[in-house]
């Protein structure tokens, strides 16, 4: 694959609007990425896409503009298991960023120690075949056992139809398991339908399972425009995210997903995404748990 962007790839929003919702002090953007620049941090030869560059400096500028205090930077598949760009951003953050790495069983103990010192606190496994080759279950279990003594957890990215296949494996992991984007529900189906109920049951049955209530811009079918003069975008996502926040207030996280990889139809205004939050966490207590207490407990345990 050439070094140029994948055809049709949209650049991230260069001038997001100021959010109307004021984030609570200490809020964490708990799901975002950095890409490249490829002259310093080349993209993986086996990648399925080539994104636009999105540097640590640009991420930190967005953090400050939106009103966040900290970031959790997630390794994306375009960099494969080369975690240097993510780790570099964490090191440059003066302790205000944590990382989620991608590793295989060949990773050495010294490499894990180096990642921990950089600020990494989790490993991510991507089960979307269009984005990455799946890691075998026995390898995932082996890696989870190795990272458990570090206090790390596992992040799992899958789609709703994959849950039945993955449930036994994820339930067997000895660490906290954080599910990306609520398991990517099909929002054209009822929120009380069997598919999404299965996800809620999975969380209910496993008190070590958390969920990110993220990516309305990717999962929505109603689209981004504000309706009826209100900044209430992605309304079809609200019942799903609110069900998770209301049911598991101590096990939810939120993030921008900046710079929004794999979006081809529109690029969201990150200020508008922040204004999605009060529609899914409707009290100050829920918002503080979602944005402050939960991510700090998971990624910055102990004295802050």
Short mmCIF file of C-alpha atoms in Angstrom, two decimals:
data_model
loop_
_atom_site.label_atom_id
_atom_site.label_comp_id
_atom_site.label_asym_id
_atom_site.label_seq_id
_atom_site.Cartn_x
_atom_site.Cartn_y
_atom_site.Cartn_z
CA UNK A 1 0.00 0.00 0.00
CA UNK A 2 1.33 3.44 -0.86
CA UNK A 3 2.02 6.10 1.77
CA UNK A 4 -0.86 8.29 0.54
CA UNK A 5 -4.24 8.31 2.26
CA UNK A 6 -6.77 5.65 1.41
CA UNK A 7 -9.01 7.06 -1.37
CA UNK A 8 -12.08 8.72 0.13
CA UNK A 9 -10.47 9.14 3.54
CA UNK A 10 -11.71 12.30 5.23
CA UNK A 11 -9.43 14.65 7.13
CA UNK A 12 -10.41 15.40 10.71
CA UNK A 13 -12.29 18.60 11.54
CA UNK A 14 -9.79 21.44 11.72
CA UNK A 15 -12.02 23.96 13.50
CA UNK A 16 -14.42 22.21 15.90
CA UNK A 17 -17.08 24.40 17.45
CA UNK A 18 -16.90 25.22 21.16
CA UNK A 19 -19.07 22.73 23.07
CA UNK A 20 -22.13 24.12 24.79
CA UNK A 21 -21.80 21.40 27.43
CA UNK A 22 -19.13 22.27 29.98
CA UNK A 23 -17.09 19.22 30.89
CA UNK A 24 -16.53 18.59 34.61
CA UNK A 25 -13.05 19.41 35.92
CA UNK A 26 -10.66 16.54 35.30
CA UNK A 27 -12.61 15.06 32.38
CA UNK A 28 -10.81 12.37 30.36
CA UNK A 29 -11.10 11.71 26.64
CA UNK A 30 -10.79 7.95 27.09
CA UNK A 31 -10.64 6.89 23.43
CA UNK A 32 -8.54 8.72 20.85
CA UNK A 33 -5.64 8.00 18.52
CA UNK A 34 -2.48 9.43 16.99
CA UNK A 35 -1.38 8.59 13.43
CA UNK A 36 2.14 9.08 12.15
CA UNK A 37 3.67 11.28 10.98
CA UNK A 38 5.05 8.47 8.81
CA UNK A 39 8.51 9.97 8.45
CA UNK A 40 8.92 9.35 12.21
CA UNK A 41 6.41 6.58 12.83
CA UNK A 42 5.78 4.58 9.65
CA UNK A 43 2.46 2.86 9.09
CA UNK A 44 2.44 -0.93 9.19
CA UNK A 45 3.04 -2.64 5.83
CA UNK A 46 0.12 -5.02 6.51
CA UNK A 47 -2.35 -2.22 7.30
CA UNK A 48 -5.81 -2.29 5.71
CA UNK A 49 -6.01 1.51 5.43
CA UNK A 50 -3.81 4.61 5.41
CA UNK A 51 -5.23 7.49 7.46
CA UNK A 52 -4.53 11.19 7.46
CA UNK A 53 -1.74 12.14 9.83
CA UNK A 54 -2.84 13.17 13.32
CA UNK A 55 0.01 14.16 15.61
CA UNK A 56 0.31 14.28 19.37
CA UNK A 57 0.47 18.08 19.24
CA UNK A 58 -2.80 18.23 17.33
CA UNK A 59 -4.43 15.82 19.78
CA UNK A 60 -3.31 17.85 22.79
CA UNK A 61 -4.56 21.05 21.15
CA UNK A 62 -7.98 19.43 20.67
CA UNK A 63 -7.94 18.27 24.31
CA UNK A 64 -7.43 21.82 25.49
CA UNK A 65 -9.95 23.32 23.06
CA UNK A 66 -12.75 20.96 24.10
CA UNK A 67 -11.98 21.24 27.82
CA UNK A 68 -10.58 17.79 28.62
CA UNK A 69 -7.77 17.34 31.11
CA UNK A 70 -6.39 13.96 30.03
CA UNK A 71 -6.37 11.44 27.19
CA UNK A 72 -6.30 7.70 26.74
CA UNK A 73 -4.55 7.05 23.42
CA UNK A 74 -5.51 3.79 21.75
CA UNK A 75 -3.25 1.98 19.28
CA UNK A 76 -4.98 1.70 15.92
CA UNK A 77 -4.49 -1.04 13.36
CA UNK A 78 -2.76 1.20 10.82
CA UNK A 79 0.35 1.09 13.05
CA UNK A 80 0.06 -2.65 13.73
CA UNK A 81 2.02 -3.69 16.80
CA UNK A 82 4.53 -0.85 16.40
CA UNK A 83 3.43 1.20 19.41
CA UNK A 84 6.04 3.94 19.07
CA UNK A 85 3.72 6.77 17.98
CA UNK A 86 1.26 6.08 20.80
CA UNK A 87 4.01 5.63 23.41
CA UNK A 88 5.77 8.79 22.25
CA UNK A 89 2.56 10.78 22.71
CA UNK A 90 2.09 9.38 26.20
CA UNK A 91 5.65 10.25 27.18
CA UNK A 92 5.22 13.79 25.83
CA UNK A 93 2.03 14.36 27.82
CA UNK A 94 3.66 14.99 31.22
CA UNK A 95 1.52 12.24 32.74
CA UNK A 96 -1.73 13.49 31.22
CA UNK A 97 -2.09 10.59 28.77
CA UNK A 98 -2.26 6.84 29.14
CA UNK A 99 -1.95 4.33 26.35
CA UNK A 100 -3.54 1.15 25.02
CA UNK A 101 -1.09 -0.98 23.06
CA UNK A 102 -1.32 -3.75 20.47
CA UNK A 103 1.00 -6.69 21.13
CA UNK A 104 1.45 -10.31 20.13
CA UNK A 105 2.74 -13.21 22.22
CA UNK A 106 6.28 -12.50 20.98
CA UNK A 107 6.40 -9.29 23.05
CA UNK A 108 9.16 -9.50 25.64
CA UNK A 109 8.89 -8.68 29.32
CA UNK A 110 11.33 -5.81 28.80
CA UNK A 111 9.12 -4.40 26.05
CA UNK A 112 6.08 -4.59 28.33
CA UNK A 113 8.05 -2.80 31.06
CA UNK A 114 9.07 -0.07 28.62
CA UNK A 115 5.45 0.38 27.53
CA UNK A 116 4.33 0.55 31.15
CA UNK A 117 6.90 3.24 31.91
CA UNK A 118 5.65 5.19 28.88
CA UNK A 119 2.13 5.13 30.32
CA UNK A 120 0.49 2.10 28.70
CA UNK A 121 -2.14 0.42 30.85
CA UNK A 122 -3.94 -1.97 28.47
CA UNK A 123 -3.70 -4.07 25.33
CA UNK A 124 -6.28 -4.03 22.58
CA UNK A 125 -7.54 -6.88 20.43
CA UNK A 126 -9.41 -6.08 17.23
CA UNK A 127 -11.91 -8.71 16.08
CA UNK A 128 -13.09 -6.86 12.96
CA UNK A 129 -11.76 -8.94 10.08
CA UNK A 130 -11.98 -6.02 7.65
CA UNK A 131 -9.42 -4.15 9.79
CA UNK A 132 -7.05 -6.79 11.14
CA UNK A 133 -6.35 -10.50 11.34
CA UNK A 134 -7.80 -12.01 14.49
CA UNK A 135 -5.45 -13.03 17.27
CA UNK A 136 -6.09 -16.66 18.34
CA UNK A 137 -7.94 -17.10 21.61
CA UNK A 138 -5.12 -18.99 23.32
CA UNK A 139 -2.73 -16.15 22.50
CA UNK A 140 -5.15 -13.57 23.91
CA UNK A 141 -5.47 -15.55 27.14
CA UNK A 142 -1.68 -15.90 27.39
CA UNK A 143 -1.14 -12.17 26.90
CA UNK A 144 -3.89 -11.32 29.41
CA UNK A 145 -2.17 -13.47 32.03
CA UNK A 146 1.14 -11.74 31.36
CA UNK A 147 -0.24 -8.21 31.66
CA UNK A 148 -2.37 -8.91 34.75
CA UNK A 149 0.57 -8.43 37.19
CA UNK A 150 1.15 -4.99 35.65
CA UNK A 151 -2.39 -3.96 36.54
CA UNK A 152 -3.27 -3.66 32.86
CA UNK A 153 -6.56 -4.61 31.25
CA UNK A 154 -7.82 -5.85 27.88
CA UNK A 155 -9.72 -3.72 25.36
CA UNK A 156 -11.90 -5.65 22.89
CA UNK A 157 -13.22 -4.24 19.63
CA UNK A 158 -15.96 -6.34 18.04
CA UNK A 159 -19.34 -5.98 16.38
CA UNK A 160 -22.67 -7.05 17.85
CA UNK A 161 -22.95 -10.20 15.78
CA UNK A 162 -19.61 -11.47 17.12
CA UNK A 163 -20.54 -11.45 20.81
CA UNK A 164 -21.89 -15.01 20.91
CA UNK A 165 -18.65 -16.32 19.44
CA UNK A 166 -16.42 -14.27 21.76
CA UNK A 167 -18.36 -14.34 25.02
CA UNK A 168 -16.69 -17.43 26.52
CA UNK A 169 -13.19 -16.15 25.69
CA UNK A 170 -13.79 -12.66 27.06
CA UNK A 171 -15.47 -14.04 30.19
CA UNK A 172 -12.39 -16.20 30.87
CA UNK A 173 -9.90 -13.32 30.86
CA UNK A 174 -8.40 -12.55 34.29
CA UNK A 175 -8.33 -8.78 33.80
CA UNK A 176 -10.85 -6.01 33.40
CA UNK A 177 -12.25 -6.13 29.85
CA UNK A 178 -13.27 -2.84 28.22
CA UNK A 179 -15.53 -3.20 25.18
CA UNK A 180 -15.14 -0.56 22.51
CA UNK A 181 -18.26 1.29 21.33
CA UNK A 182 -20.82 -0.90 23.19
CA UNK A 183 -19.99 -3.78 20.90
CA UNK A 184 -21.13 -1.74 17.87
CA UNK A 185 -24.90 -2.27 18.10
CA UNK A 186 -27.13 -2.07 15.05
CA UNK A 187 -29.19 0.98 15.96
CA UNK A 188 -31.83 0.14 13.38
CA UNK A 189 -32.85 -2.68 15.72
CA UNK A 190 -34.78 -2.05 18.96
CA UNK A 191 -32.79 -1.12 22.03
CA UNK A 192 -34.83 -3.74 23.91
CA UNK A 193 -34.38 -6.31 21.16
CA UNK A 194 -32.53 -9.60 21.63
CA UNK A 195 -29.21 -8.44 20.17
CA UNK A 196 -28.62 -5.49 22.48
CA UNK A 197 -30.16 -7.30 25.44
CA UNK A 198 -27.50 -9.97 24.93
CA UNK A 199 -24.80 -7.32 25.32
CA UNK A 200 -26.39 -5.95 28.50
CA UNK A 201 -26.67 -9.49 29.87
CA UNK A 202 -22.99 -10.04 29.09
CA UNK A 203 -22.08 -6.98 31.15
CA UNK A 204 -24.46 -8.00 33.93
CA UNK A 205 -22.94 -11.49 34.12
CA UNK A 206 -19.34 -10.24 34.22
CA UNK A 207 -18.64 -7.47 36.71
CA UNK A 208 -15.13 -7.04 35.26
CA UNK A 209 -16.58 -5.95 31.87
CA UNK A 210 -16.72 -2.22 31.11
CA UNK A 211 -17.99 -0.42 28.03
CA UNK A 212 -17.11 2.70 26.11
CA UNK A 213 -20.29 4.55 25.12
CA UNK A 214 -18.51 6.00 22.12
CA UNK A 215 -18.67 6.50 18.35
CA UNK A 216 -22.20 7.77 17.71
CA UNK A 217 -20.80 9.33 14.54
CA UNK A 218 -19.91 5.85 13.27
CA UNK A 219 -22.91 3.86 14.51
CA UNK A 220 -25.73 6.35 13.95
CA UNK A 221 -28.12 6.18 11.03
CA UNK A 222 -29.89 9.46 11.84
CA UNK A 223 -26.75 11.47 11.17
CA UNK A 224 -25.03 14.47 12.69
CA UNK A 225 -27.32 17.46 12.10
CA UNK A 226 -28.87 19.11 15.11
CA UNK A 227 -32.65 18.72 15.03
CA UNK A 228 -35.33 21.21 16.00
CA UNK A 229 -32.69 23.84 16.61
CA UNK A 230 -31.04 21.74 19.36
CA UNK A 231 -27.48 20.45 19.50
CA UNK A 232 -28.68 16.89 19.92
CA UNK A 233 -26.94 14.92 17.16
CA UNK A 234 -27.06 11.17 16.57
CA UNK A 235 -30.36 10.77 18.38
CA UNK A 236 -30.79 7.13 17.40
CA UNK A 237 -27.68 6.34 19.48
CA UNK A 238 -28.99 7.95 22.66
CA UNK A 239 -31.21 5.07 23.92
CA UNK A 240 -28.39 2.53 23.51
CA UNK A 241 -25.71 4.59 25.24
CA UNK A 242 -28.08 5.75 27.95
CA UNK A 243 -29.12 2.14 28.70
CA UNK A 244 -25.47 1.24 29.34
CA UNK A 245 -24.73 4.36 31.41
CA UNK A 246 -27.87 3.92 33.53
CA UNK A 247 -27.30 0.19 34.07
CA UNK A 248 -23.53 0.25 34.71
CA UNK A 249 -22.62 3.77 35.86
CA UNK A 250 -19.35 2.65 37.45
CA UNK A 251 -18.14 0.75 34.37
CA UNK A 252 -18.51 3.19 31.50
CA UNK A 253 -16.07 5.45 29.64
CA UNK A 254 -16.41 8.09 26.94
CA UNK A 255 -14.06 9.38 24.27
CA UNK A 256 -14.02 11.36 21.05
CA UNK A 257 -12.43 8.66 18.84
CA UNK A 258 -10.42 11.51 17.27
CA UNK A 259 -9.33 11.60 14.45
CA UNK A 260 -12.24 9.29 13.63
CA UNK A 261 -10.67 6.45 11.61
CA UNK A 262 -12.69 4.56 9.01
CA UNK A 263 -15.30 7.26 8.50
CA UNK A 264 -16.07 7.84 4.84
CA UNK A 265 -19.40 9.67 4.78
CA UNK A 266 -18.88 12.68 7.05
CA UNK A 267 -16.35 14.01 9.50
CA UNK A 268 -17.87 14.99 12.86
CA UNK A 269 -17.50 18.26 14.64
CA UNK A 270 -15.82 17.23 17.90
CA UNK A 271 -17.54 20.06 19.77
CA UNK A 272 -20.88 18.62 18.71
CA UNK A 273 -19.77 15.19 19.92
CA UNK A 274 -19.14 16.63 23.38
CA UNK A 275 -22.70 17.97 23.32
CA UNK A 276 -23.88 14.37 22.91
CA UNK A 277 -22.73 13.57 26.46
CA UNK A 278 -25.54 15.16 28.53
CA UNK A 279 -28.11 13.23 26.48
CA UNK A 280 -26.63 9.88 27.57
CA UNK A 281 -25.52 10.80 31.11
CA UNK A 282 -28.39 12.88 32.37
CA UNK A 283 -27.26 13.80 35.90
CA UNK A 284 -24.14 15.47 37.22
CA UNK A 285 -23.28 12.32 39.16
CA UNK A 286 -23.47 10.13 36.05
CA UNK A 287 -21.41 12.61 34.06
CA UNK A 288 -18.71 12.77 36.71
CA UNK A 289 -18.49 8.96 36.85
CA UNK A 290 -18.40 8.65 33.06
CA UNK A 291 -15.85 11.37 32.42
CA UNK A 292 -13.74 11.61 35.59
CA UNK A 293 -14.10 8.97 38.27
CA UNK A 294 -14.18 5.86 36.08
CA UNK A 295 -11.26 6.67 33.76
CA UNK A 296 -9.12 7.88 36.65
CA UNK A 297 -9.82 4.69 38.59
CA UNK A 298 -8.91 2.54 35.60
CA UNK A 299 -5.94 4.44 34.15
CA UNK A 300 -4.60 6.59 37.01
CA UNK A 301 -5.24 4.52 40.17
CA UNK A 302 -3.80 5.73 43.43
CA UNK A 303 -2.82 9.29 44.32
CA UNK A 304 -3.47 11.67 41.41
#
